[in-house]
PDB file of C-alpha atoms in Angstrom:
ATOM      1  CA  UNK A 254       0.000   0.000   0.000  1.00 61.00           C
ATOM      2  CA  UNK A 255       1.404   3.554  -1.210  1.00 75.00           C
ATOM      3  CA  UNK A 256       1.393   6.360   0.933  1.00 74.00           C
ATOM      4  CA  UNK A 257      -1.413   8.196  -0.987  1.00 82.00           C
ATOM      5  CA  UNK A 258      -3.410   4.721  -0.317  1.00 79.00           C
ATOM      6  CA  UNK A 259      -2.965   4.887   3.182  1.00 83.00           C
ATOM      7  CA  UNK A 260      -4.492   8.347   2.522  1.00 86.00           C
ATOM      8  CA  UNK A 261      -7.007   7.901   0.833  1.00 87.00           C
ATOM      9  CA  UNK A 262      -8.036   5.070   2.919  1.00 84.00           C
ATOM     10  CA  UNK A 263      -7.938   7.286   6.189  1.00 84.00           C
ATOM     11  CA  UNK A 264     -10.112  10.099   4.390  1.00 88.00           C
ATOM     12  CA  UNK A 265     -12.801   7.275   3.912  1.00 88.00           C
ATOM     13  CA  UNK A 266     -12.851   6.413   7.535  1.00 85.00           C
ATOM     14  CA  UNK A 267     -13.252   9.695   8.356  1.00 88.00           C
ATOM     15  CA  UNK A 268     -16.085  10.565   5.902  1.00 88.00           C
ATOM     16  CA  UNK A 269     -17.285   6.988   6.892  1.00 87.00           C
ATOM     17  CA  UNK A 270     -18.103   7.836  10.827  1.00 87.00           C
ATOM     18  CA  UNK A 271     -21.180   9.158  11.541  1.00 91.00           C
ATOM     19  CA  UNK A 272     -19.876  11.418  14.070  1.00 91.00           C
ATOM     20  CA  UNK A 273     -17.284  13.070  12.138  1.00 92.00           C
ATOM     21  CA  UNK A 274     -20.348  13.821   9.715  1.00 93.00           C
ATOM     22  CA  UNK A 275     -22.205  15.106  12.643  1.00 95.00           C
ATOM     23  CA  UNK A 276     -19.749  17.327  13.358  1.00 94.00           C
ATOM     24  CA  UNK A 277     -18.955  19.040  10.552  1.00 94.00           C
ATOM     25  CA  UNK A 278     -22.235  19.529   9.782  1.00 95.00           C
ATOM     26  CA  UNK A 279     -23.390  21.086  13.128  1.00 96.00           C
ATOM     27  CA  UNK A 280     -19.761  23.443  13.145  1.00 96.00           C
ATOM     28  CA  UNK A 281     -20.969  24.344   9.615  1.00 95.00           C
ATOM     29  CA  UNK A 282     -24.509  25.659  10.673  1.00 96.00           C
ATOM     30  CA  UNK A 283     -24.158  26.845  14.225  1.00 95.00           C
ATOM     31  CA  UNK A 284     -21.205  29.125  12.914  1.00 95.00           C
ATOM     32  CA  UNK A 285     -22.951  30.408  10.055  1.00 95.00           C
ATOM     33  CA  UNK A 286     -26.195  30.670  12.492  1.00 94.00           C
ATOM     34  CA  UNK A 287     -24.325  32.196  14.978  1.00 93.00           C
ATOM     35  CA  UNK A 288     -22.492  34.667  12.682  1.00 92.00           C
ATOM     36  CA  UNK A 289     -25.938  36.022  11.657  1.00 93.00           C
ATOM     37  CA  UNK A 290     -27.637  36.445  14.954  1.00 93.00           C
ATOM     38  CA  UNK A 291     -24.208  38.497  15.853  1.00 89.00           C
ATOM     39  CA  UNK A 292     -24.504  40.967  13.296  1.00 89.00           C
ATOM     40  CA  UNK A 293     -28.472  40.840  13.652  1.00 91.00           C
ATOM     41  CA  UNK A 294     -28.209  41.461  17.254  1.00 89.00           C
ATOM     42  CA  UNK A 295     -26.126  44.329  16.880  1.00 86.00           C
ATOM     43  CA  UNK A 296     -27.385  46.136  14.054  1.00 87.00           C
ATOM     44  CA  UNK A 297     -30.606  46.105  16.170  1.00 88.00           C
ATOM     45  CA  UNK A 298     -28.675  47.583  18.821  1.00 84.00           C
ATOM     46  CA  UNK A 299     -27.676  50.487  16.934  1.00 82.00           C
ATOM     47  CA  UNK A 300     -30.450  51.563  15.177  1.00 82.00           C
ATOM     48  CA  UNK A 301     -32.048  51.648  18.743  1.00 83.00           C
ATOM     49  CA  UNK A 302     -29.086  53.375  20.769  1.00 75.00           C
ATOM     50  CA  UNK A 303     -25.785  54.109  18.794  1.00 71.00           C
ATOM     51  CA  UNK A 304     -24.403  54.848  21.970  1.00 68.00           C
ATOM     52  CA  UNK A 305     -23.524  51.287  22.810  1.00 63.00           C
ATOM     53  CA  UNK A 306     -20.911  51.176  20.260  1.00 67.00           C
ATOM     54  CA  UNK A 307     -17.605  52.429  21.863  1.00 58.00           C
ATOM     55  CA  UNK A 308     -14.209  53.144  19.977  1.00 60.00           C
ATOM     56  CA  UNK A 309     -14.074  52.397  16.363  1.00 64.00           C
ATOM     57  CA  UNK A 310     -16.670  50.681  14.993  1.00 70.00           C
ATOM     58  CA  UNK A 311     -15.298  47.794  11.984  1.00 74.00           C
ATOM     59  CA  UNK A 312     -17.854  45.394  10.975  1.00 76.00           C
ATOM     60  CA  UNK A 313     -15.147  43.219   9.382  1.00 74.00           C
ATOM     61  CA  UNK A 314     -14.329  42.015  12.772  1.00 74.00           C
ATOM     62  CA  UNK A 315     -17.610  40.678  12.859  1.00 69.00           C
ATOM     63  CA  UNK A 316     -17.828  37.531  11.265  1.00 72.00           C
ATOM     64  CA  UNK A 317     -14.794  36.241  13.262  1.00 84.00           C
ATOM     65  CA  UNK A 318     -15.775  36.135  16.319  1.00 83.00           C
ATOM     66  CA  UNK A 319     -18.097  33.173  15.212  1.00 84.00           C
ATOM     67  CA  UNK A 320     -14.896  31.800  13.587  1.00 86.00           C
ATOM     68  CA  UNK A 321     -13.903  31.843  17.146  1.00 86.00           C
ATOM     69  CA  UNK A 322     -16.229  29.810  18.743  1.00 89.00           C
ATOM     70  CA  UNK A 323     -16.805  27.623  15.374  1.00 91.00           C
ATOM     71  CA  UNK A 324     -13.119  26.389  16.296  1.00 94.00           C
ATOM     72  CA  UNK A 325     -14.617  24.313  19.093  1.00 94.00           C
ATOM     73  CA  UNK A 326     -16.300  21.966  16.170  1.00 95.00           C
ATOM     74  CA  UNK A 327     -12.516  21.426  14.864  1.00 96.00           C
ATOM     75  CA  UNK A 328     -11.492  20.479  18.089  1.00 96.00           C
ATOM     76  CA  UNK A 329     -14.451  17.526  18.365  1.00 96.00           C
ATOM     77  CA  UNK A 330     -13.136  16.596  15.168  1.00 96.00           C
ATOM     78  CA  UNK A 331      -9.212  16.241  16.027  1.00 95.00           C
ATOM     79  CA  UNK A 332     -10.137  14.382  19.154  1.00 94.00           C
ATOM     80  CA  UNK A 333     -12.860  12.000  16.499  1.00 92.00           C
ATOM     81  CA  UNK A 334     -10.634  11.129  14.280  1.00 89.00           C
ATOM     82  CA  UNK A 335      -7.931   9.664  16.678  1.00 88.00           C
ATOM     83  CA  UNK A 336     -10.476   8.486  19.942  1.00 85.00           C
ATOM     84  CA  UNK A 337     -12.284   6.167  18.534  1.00 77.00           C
ATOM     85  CA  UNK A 338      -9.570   3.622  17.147  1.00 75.00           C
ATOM     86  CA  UNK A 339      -8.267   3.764  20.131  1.00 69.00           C
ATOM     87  CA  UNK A 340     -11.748   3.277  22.280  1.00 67.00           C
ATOM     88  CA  UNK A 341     -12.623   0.292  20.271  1.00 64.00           C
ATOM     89  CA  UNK A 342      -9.402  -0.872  19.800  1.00 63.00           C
ATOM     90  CA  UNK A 343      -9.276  -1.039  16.283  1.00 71.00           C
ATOM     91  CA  UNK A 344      -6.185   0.657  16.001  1.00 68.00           C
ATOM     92  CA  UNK A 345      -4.740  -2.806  15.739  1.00 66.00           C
ATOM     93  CA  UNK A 346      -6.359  -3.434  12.754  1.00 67.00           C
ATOM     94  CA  UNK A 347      -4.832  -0.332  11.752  1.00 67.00           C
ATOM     95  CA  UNK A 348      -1.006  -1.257  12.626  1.00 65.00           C
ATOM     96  CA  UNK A 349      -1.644  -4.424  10.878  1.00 64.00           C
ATOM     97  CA  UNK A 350      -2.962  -3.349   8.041  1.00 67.00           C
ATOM     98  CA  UNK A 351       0.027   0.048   7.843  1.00 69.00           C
ATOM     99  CA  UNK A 352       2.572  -1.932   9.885  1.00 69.00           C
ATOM    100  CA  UNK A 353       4.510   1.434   9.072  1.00 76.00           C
ATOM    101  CA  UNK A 354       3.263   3.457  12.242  1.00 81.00           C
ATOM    102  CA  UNK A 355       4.871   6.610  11.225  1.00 84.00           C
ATOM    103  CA  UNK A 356       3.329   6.557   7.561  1.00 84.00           C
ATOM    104  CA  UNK A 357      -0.408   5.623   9.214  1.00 84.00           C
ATOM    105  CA  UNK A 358       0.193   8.536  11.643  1.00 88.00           C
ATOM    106  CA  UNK A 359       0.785  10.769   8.997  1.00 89.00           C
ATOM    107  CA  UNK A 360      -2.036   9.400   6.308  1.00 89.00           C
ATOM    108  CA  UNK A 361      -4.467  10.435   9.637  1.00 91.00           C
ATOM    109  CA  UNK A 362      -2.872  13.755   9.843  1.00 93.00           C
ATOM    110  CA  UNK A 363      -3.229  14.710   6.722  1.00 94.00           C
ATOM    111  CA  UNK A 364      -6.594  12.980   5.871  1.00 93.00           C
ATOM    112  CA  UNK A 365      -7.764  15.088   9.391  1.00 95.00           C
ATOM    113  CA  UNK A 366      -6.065  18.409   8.027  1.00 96.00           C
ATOM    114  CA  UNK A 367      -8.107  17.982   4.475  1.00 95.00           C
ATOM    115  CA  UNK A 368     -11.564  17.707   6.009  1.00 95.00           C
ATOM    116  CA  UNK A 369     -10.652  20.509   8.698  1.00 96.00           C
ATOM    117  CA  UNK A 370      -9.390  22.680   5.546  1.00 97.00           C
ATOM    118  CA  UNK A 371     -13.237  21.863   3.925  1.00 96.00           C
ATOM    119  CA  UNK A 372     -15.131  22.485   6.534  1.00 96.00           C
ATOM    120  CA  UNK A 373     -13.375  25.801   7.406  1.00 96.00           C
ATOM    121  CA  UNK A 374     -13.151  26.803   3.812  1.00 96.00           C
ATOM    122  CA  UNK A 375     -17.511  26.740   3.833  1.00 96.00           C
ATOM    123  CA  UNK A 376     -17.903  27.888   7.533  1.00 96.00           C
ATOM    124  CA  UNK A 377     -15.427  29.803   7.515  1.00 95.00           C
ATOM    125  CA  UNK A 378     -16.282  32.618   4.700  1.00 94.00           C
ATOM    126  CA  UNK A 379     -19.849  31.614   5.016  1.00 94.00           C
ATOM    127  CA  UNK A 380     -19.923  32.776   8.741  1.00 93.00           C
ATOM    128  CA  UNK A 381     -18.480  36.056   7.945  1.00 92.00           C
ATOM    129  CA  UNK A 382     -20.991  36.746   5.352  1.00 91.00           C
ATOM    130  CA  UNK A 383     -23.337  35.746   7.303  1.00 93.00           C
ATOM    131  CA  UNK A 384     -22.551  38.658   9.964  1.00 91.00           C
ATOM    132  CA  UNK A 385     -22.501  41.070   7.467  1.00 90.00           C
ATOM    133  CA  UNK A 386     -25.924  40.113   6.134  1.00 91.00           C
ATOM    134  CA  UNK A 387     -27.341  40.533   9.923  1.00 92.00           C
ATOM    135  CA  UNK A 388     -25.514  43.865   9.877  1.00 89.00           C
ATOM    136  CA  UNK A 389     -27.745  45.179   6.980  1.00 87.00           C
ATOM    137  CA  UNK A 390     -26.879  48.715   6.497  1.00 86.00           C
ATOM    138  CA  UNK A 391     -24.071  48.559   9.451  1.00 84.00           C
ATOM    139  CA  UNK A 392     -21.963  46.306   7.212  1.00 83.00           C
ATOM    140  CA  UNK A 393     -19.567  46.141   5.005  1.00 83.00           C
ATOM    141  CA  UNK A 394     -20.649  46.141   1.079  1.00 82.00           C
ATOM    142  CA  UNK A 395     -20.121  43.185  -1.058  1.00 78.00           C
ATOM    143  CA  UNK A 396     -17.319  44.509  -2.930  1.00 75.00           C
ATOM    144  CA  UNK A 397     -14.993  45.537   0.304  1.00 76.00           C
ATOM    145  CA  UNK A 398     -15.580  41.704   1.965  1.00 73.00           C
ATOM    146  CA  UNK A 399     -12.965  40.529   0.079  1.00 75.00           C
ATOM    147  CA  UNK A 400     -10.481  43.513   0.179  1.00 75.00           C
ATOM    148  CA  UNK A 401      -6.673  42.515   1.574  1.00 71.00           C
ATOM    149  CA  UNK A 402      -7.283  42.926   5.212  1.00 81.00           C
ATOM    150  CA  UNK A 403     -10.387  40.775   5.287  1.00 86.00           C
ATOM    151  CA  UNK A 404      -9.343  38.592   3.306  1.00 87.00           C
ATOM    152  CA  UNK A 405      -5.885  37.585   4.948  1.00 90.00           C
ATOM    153  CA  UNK A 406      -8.426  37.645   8.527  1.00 90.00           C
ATOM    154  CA  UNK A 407     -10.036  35.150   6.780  1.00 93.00           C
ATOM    155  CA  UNK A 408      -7.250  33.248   5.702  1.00 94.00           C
ATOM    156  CA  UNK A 409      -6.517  33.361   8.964  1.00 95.00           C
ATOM    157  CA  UNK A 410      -8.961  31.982  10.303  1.00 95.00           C
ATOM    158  CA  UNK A 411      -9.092  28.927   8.003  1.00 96.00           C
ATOM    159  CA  UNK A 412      -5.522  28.261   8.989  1.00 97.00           C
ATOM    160  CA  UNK A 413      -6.243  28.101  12.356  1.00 96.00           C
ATOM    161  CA  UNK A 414      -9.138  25.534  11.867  1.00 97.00           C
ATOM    162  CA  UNK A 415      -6.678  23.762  10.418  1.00 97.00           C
ATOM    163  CA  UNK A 416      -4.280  23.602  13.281  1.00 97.00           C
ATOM    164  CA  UNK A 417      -6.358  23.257  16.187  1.00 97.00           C
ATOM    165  CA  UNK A 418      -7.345  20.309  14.627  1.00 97.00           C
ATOM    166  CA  UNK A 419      -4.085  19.047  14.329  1.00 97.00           C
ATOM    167  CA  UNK A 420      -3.309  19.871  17.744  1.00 97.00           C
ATOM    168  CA  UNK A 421      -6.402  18.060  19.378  1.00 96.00           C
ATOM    169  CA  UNK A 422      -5.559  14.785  17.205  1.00 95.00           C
ATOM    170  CA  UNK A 423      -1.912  14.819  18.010  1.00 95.00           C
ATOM    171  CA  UNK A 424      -2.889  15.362  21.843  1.00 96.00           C
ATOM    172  CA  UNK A 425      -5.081  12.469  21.760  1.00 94.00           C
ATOM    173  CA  UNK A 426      -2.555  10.818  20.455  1.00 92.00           C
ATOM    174  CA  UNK A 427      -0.345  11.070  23.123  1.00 93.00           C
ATOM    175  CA  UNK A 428      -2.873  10.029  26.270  1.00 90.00           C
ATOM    176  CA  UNK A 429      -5.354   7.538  24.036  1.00 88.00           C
ATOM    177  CA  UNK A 430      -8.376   9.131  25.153  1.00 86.00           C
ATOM    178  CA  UNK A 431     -10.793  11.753  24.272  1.00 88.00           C
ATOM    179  CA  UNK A 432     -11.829  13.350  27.851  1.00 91.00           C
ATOM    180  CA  UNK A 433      -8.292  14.934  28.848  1.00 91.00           C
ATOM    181  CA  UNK A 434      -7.830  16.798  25.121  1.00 92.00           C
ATOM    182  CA  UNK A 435     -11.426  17.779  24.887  1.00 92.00           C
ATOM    183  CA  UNK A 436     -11.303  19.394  28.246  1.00 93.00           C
ATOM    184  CA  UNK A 437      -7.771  21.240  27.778  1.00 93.00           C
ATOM    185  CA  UNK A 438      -8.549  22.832  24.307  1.00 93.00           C
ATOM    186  CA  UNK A 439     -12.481  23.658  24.783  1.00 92.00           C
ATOM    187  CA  UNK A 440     -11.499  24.744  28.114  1.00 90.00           C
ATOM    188  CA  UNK A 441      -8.939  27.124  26.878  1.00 89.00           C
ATOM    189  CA  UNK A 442     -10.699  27.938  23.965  1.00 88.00           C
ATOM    190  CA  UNK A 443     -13.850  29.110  25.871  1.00 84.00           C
ATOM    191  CA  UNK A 444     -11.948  31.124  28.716  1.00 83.00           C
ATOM    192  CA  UNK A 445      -9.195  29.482  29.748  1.00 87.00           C
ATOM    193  CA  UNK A 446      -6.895  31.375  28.070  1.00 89.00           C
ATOM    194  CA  UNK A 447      -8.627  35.178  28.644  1.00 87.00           C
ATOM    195  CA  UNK A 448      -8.466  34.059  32.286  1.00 88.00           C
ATOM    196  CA  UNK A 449      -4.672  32.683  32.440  1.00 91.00           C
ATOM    197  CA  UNK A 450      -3.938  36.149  30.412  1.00 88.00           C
ATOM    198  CA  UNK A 451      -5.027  38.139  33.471  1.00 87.00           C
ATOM    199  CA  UNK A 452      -2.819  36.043  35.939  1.00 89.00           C
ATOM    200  CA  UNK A 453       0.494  35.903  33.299  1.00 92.00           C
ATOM    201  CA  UNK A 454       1.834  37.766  30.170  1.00 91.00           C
ATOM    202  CA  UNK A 455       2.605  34.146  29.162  1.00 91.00           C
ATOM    203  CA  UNK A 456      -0.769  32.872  28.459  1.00 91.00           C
ATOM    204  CA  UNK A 457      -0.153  35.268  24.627  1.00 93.00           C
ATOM    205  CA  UNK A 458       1.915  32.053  23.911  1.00 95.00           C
ATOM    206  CA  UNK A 459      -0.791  29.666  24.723  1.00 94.00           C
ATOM    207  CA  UNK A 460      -2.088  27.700  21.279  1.00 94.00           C
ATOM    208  CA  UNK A 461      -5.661  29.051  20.895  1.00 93.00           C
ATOM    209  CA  UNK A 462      -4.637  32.557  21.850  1.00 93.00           C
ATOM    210  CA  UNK A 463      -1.299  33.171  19.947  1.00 93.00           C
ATOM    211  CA  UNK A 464      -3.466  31.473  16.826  1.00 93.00           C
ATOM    212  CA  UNK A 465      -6.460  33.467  17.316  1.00 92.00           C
ATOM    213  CA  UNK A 466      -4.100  36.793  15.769  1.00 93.00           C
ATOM    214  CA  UNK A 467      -4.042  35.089  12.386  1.00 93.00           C
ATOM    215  CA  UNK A 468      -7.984  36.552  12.587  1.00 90.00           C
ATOM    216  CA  UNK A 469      -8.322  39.157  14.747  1.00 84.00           C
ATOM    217  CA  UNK A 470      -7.402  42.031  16.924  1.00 79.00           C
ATOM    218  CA  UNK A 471      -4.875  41.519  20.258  1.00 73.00           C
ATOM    219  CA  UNK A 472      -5.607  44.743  21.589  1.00 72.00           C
ATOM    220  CA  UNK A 473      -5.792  42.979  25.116  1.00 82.00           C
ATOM    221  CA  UNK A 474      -2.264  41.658  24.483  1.00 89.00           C
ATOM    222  CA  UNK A 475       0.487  42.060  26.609  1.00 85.00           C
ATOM    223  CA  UNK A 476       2.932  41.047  23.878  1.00 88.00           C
ATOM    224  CA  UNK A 477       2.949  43.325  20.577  1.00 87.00           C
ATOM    225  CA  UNK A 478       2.321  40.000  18.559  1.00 90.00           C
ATOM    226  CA  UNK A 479       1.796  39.975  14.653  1.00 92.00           C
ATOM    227  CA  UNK A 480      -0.267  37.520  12.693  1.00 92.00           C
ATOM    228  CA  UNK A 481       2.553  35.740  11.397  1.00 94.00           C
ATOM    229  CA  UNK A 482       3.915  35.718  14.653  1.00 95.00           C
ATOM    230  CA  UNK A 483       1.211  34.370  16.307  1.00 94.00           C
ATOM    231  CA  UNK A 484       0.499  31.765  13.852  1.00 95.00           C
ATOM    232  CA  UNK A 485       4.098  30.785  14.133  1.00 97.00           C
ATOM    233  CA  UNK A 486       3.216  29.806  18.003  1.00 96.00           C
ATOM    234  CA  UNK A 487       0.650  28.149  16.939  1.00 97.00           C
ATOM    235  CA  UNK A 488       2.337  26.042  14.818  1.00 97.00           C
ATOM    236  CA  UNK A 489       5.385  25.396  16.979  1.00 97.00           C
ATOM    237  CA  UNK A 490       2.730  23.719  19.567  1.00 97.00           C
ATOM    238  CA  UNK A 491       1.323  21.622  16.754  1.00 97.00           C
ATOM    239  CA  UNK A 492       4.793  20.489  15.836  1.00 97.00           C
ATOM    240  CA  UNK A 493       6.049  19.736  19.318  1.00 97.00           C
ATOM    241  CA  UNK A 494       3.129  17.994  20.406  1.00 97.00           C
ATOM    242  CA  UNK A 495       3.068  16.385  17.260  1.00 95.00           C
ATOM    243  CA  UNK A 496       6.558  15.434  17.612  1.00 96.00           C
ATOM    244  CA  UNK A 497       5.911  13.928  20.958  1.00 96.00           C
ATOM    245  CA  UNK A 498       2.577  11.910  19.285  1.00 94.00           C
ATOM    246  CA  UNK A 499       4.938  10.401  16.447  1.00 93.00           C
ATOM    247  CA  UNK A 500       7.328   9.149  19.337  1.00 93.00           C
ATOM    248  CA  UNK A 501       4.920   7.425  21.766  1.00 91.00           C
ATOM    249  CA  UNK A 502       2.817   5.958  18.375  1.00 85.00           C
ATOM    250  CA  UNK A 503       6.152   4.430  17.373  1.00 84.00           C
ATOM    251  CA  UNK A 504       7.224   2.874  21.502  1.00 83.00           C
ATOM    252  CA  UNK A 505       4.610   1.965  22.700  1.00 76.00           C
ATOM    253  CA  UNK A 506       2.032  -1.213  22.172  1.00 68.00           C
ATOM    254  CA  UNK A 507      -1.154  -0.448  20.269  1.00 58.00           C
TER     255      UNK A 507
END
């Protein structure tokens, strides 16, 4: 078996589990839906008091901040695609069907990176249109949604789908279950992070928060991170852990 067979056959596992499919789906239209009912909500506010908008209004920051809590779909789907070999112990079948552990490792990586990269590349755009549709009048036209700085936010933002992904699969690769990543990353992802940030500068250099600049504002940073920056944190945690995944695969017993 080639290495784009091994590929192949872990994308068809993935689109083969029902709860993969479930999740996708459900991160596709709660984002979107929630990316609406954001703009909605505050278009409504402003046409009743324009008061409550303080600072500089930009409706291009809209649409990511349900990009933001979309990423906790990605995160179900890291842990998904690595949990449940492991929970039914199939992952035997696996390792004797790709004896080479570090080429199956990789096939799931990348077969788990191309159905985080579709599902971000619909939700993703879609949920930022979305926003700017429930803005109405507040928003930004159809021909500036796609001008440079929205559309490298948006970029972004797909990257970063991409890579919390990554990083939930590789961490469930490393303690074979689905509880202790799920409860890390969501828990970071949901306030974990804004919390730590309040206690230490260091919490800029956590995953989900260093990422989140690919997309969006750090005005509430202590560190004077760029994008590319940012996403360069990101992806060192991805590596390491990753790094750390490919040497306990390859040690220890299925």
């Amino acid at each position: 078996m080639t290495v784009l067979d091994t590929v192949r056959s872990e994308a068809l596992k993935l689109r083969t589990l029902p709860s993969v499919l479930i999740t996708c789906a459900a991160t596709v239209a709660v984002t979107v839906g929630l990316g609406y009912v954001s703009g909605w909500s505050l278009a409504q506010a402003m046409d009743t008091d324009p008061s409550v908008i303080v600072g500089d209004y930009d409706p291009g920051r809209w649409g990511m901040d349900a990009s933001g809590v979309g990423q906790l779909g990605m995160i179900v789907l890291g842990v998904l695609a690595v949990s449940g070999e492991y929970a039914g112990g199939q992952i035997r079948t696996s390792l004797l069907a790709v004896p080479g552990r570090l080429r199956l490792l990789a096939a799931k990586a990348a077969a788990l990176a191309g159905a985080a990269l579709a599902a971000a590349l619909v939700t993703v755009p879609g949920s930022f249109v979305a926003a700017q549709a429930g803005l109405g009048e507040h928003g930004l036209p159809w021909s500036r949604m796609w001008e440079a700085p929205v559309a490298g936010h948006l970029a972004g933002a797909v990257l970063y789908w991409v890579l919390i992904a990554l990083l939930a699969a590789g961490l469930t690769v490393v303690v074979r279950n689905a509880v202790v990543p799920l409860v890390v990353l969501v828990g970071l992802a949901l306030a974990g992070s804004q919390l730590l940030s309040v206690a230490t500068d260091l919490a800029d250099f956590l995953p989900d928060r260093a990422g989140a600049l690919m997309f969006r504002e750090g005005a509430d940073y202590a560190h004077d991170l760029t994008a590319v920056q940012g996403g360069a944190v990101m992806l060192a945690w991805v590596a390491a852990v990753g790094v750390v995944a490919v040497v306990l695969f390859h040690r220890r017993d299925a």
